[in-house]
Coordinates of C-alpha atoms in Angstrom, one line a residue:
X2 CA 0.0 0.0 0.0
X3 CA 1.4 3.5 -1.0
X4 CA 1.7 6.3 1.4
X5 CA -0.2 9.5 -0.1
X6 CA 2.0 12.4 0.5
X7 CA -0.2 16.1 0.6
X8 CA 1.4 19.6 0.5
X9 CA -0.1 22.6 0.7
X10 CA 0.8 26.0 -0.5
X11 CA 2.2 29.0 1.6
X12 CA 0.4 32.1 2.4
X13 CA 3.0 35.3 2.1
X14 CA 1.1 38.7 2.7
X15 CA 4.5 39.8 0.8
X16 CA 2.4 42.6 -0.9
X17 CA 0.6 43.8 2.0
X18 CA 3.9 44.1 4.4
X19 CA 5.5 46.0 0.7
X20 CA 2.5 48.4 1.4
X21 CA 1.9 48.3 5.5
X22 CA 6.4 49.6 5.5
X23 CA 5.6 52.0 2.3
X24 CA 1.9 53.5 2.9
X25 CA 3.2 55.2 6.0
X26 CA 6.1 56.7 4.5
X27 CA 4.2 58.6 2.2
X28 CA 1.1 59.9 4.1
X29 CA 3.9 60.9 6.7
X30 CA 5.2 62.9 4.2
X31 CA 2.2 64.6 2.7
X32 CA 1.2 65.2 6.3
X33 CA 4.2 67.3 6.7
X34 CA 3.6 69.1 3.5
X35 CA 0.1 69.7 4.1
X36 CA 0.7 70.9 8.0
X37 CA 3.9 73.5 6.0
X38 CA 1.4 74.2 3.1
X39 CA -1.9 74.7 4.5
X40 CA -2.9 72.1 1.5
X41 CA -4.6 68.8 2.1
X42 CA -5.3 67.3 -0.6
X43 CA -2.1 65.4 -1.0
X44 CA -2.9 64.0 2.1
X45 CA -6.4 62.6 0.9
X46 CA -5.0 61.1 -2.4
X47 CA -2.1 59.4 -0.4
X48 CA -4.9 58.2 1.9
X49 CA -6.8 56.6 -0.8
X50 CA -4.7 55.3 -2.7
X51 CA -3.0 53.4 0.7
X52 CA -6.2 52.5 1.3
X53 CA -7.0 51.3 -2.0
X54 CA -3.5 49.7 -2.7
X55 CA -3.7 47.8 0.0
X56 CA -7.1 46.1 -0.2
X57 CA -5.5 44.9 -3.8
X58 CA -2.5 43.9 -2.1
X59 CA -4.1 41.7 0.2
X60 CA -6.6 40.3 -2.6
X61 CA -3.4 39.9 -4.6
X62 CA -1.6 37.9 -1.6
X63 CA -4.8 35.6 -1.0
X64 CA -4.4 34.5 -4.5
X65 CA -5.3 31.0 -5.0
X66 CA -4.9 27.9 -2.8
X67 CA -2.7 24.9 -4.6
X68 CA -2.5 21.5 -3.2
X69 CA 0.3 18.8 -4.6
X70 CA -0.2 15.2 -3.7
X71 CA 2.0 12.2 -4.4
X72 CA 0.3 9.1 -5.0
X73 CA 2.9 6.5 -5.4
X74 CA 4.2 7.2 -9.0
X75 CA 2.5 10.2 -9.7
X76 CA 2.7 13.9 -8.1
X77 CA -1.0 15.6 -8.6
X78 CA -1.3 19.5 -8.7
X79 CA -4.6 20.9 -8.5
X80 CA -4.7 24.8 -8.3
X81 CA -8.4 24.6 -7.8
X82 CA -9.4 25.2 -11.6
X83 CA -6.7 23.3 -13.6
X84 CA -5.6 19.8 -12.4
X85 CA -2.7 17.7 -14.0
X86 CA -0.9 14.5 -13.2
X87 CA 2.4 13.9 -13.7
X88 CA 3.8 10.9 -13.7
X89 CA 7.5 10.0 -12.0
X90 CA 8.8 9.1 -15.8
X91 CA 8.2 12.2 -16.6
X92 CA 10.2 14.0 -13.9
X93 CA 13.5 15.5 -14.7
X94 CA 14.5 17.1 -11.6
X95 CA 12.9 19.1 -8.8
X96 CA 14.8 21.7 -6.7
X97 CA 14.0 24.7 -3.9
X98 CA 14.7 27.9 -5.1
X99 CA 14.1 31.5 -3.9
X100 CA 12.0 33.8 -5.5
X101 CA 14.7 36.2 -7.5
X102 CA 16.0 32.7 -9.1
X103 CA 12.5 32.0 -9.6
X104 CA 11.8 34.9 -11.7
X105 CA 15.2 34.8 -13.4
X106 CA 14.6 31.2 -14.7
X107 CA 11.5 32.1 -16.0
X108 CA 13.0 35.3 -17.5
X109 CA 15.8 33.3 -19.0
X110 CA 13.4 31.0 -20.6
X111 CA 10.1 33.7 -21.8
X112 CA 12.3 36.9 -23.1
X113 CA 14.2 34.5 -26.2
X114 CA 9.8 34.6 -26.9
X115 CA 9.5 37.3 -29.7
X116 CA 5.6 37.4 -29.0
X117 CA 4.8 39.2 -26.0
X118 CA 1.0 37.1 -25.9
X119 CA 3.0 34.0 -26.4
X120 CA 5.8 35.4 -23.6
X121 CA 2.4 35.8 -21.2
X122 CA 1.1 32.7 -21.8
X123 CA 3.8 31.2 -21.5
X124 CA 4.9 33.1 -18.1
X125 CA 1.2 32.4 -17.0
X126 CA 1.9 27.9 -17.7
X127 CA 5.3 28.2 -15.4
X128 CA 3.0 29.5 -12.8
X129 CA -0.1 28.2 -12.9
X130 CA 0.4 26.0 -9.6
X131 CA 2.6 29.0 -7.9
X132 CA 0.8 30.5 -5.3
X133 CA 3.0 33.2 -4.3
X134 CA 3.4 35.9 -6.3
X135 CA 6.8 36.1 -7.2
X136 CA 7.4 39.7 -8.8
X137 CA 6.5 38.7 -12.6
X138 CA 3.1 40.6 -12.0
X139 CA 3.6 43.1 -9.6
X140 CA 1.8 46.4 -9.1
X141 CA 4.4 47.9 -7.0
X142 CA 6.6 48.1 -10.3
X143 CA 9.4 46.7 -8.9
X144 CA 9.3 48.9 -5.8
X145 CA 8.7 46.4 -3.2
X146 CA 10.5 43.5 -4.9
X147 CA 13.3 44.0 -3.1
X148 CA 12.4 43.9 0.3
X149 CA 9.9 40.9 -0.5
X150 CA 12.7 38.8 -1.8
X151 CA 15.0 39.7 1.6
X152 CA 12.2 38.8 3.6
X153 CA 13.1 35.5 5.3
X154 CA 10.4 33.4 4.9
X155 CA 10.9 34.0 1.0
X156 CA 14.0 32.1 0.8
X157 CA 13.8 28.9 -1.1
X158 CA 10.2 28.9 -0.7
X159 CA 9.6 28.0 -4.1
X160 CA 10.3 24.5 -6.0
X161 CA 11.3 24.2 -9.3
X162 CA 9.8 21.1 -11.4
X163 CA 11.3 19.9 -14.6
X164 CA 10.0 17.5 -16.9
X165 CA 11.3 16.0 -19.6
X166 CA 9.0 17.3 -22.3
X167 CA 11.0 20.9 -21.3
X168 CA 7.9 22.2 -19.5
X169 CA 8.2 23.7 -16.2
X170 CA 6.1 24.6 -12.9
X171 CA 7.1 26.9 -10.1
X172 CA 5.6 25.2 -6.7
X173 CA 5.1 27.0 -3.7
X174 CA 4.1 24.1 -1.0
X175 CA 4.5 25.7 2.7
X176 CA 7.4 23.2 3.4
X177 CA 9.6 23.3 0.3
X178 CA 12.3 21.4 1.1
X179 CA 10.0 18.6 2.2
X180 CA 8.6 18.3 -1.0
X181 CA 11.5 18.0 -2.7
X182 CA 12.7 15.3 -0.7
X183 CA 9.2 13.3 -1.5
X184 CA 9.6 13.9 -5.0
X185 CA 12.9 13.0 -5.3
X186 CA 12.0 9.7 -3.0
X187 CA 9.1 9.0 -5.5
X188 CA 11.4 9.4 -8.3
X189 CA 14.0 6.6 -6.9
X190 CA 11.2 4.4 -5.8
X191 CA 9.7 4.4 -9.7
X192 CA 13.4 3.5 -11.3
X193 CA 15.2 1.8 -8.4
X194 CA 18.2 1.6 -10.8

């Protein structure tokens, strides 16, 4: 009888700490200019659009719930609207990585893609089982990248899955390096060579 193994994904609020450090910073600041200038309404747009940015931010950091299951010789991803079942044959290699390396593989792979519909989609297939949002997408333009990927809990908190037909999933289970190891241990179990 095979052991069923379940991971579930991570929840970073990556984009709603980006905002909580940054909103702050600004309405302090247009508070001081409005106290100097006698002229408020800085302070009312920074207020909105804090307010506003960070309701997105939290929608965009609730994102969707992935589960991975291994089930003997096959791993199961189900993102909730898309399921796919891959079997250990098809497994090249699976490895944690962090988030910049994340977005660099990805990078590496989507800008030799003259099309930039084609580039999306194929952006959108690496991670379409990533529940984390990794910077590829962000509405901070790059602002808050930086701290995000500092952040401890984003180190190797992704997991890179290979497969021999050259397609490629970014995983984000809560316990990456425990995944890894029960992929790898379902891989040597399938070929005990």
């Amino acid at each position: 009888m095979t052991r069923v193994h379940v991971y579930r994904t991570r929840r970073i609020w990556s984009n709603l700490v980006a905002w909580a450090w940054s909103v702050p910073l600004v309405v302090l600041a247009t508070l001081v200019l409005a106290l100097r200038t006698e002229i408020f309404w800085p302070l009312w747009a920074a207020l909105a659009i804090g307010s506003i940015g960070g309701v997105i931010a939290f929608i965009r950091d609730l994102g969707r719930r992935c589960t991975y299951r291994i089930d003997g010789p096959t791993l199961h991803l189900d993102n909730g609207r898309d399921q796919r079942q891959v079997e250990a044959r098809e497994i090249m290699d699976v490895s944690p990585l962090d988030r910049r390396a994340g977005r660099d593989y990805i990078l590496q792979h989507v800008n030799t893609i003259p099309d930039r519909k084609a580039a999306s989609a194929r952006v959108d297939e690496y991670l379409r089982y990533c529940s984390v949002d990794i910077g590829m997408r962000s509405l901070s333009m790059g602002i808050g990248r930086r701290m995000i990927d500092r952040m401890p809990k984003s180190r190797y908190d992704l997991v890179l899955l290979r497969l021999f037909n050259g397609q490629a999933y970014l995983l984000s289970p809560a316990h990456s390096q425990d995944m890894a190891d029960g992929v790898g241990r379902m891989l040597r179990h399938a070929d005990p060579e």
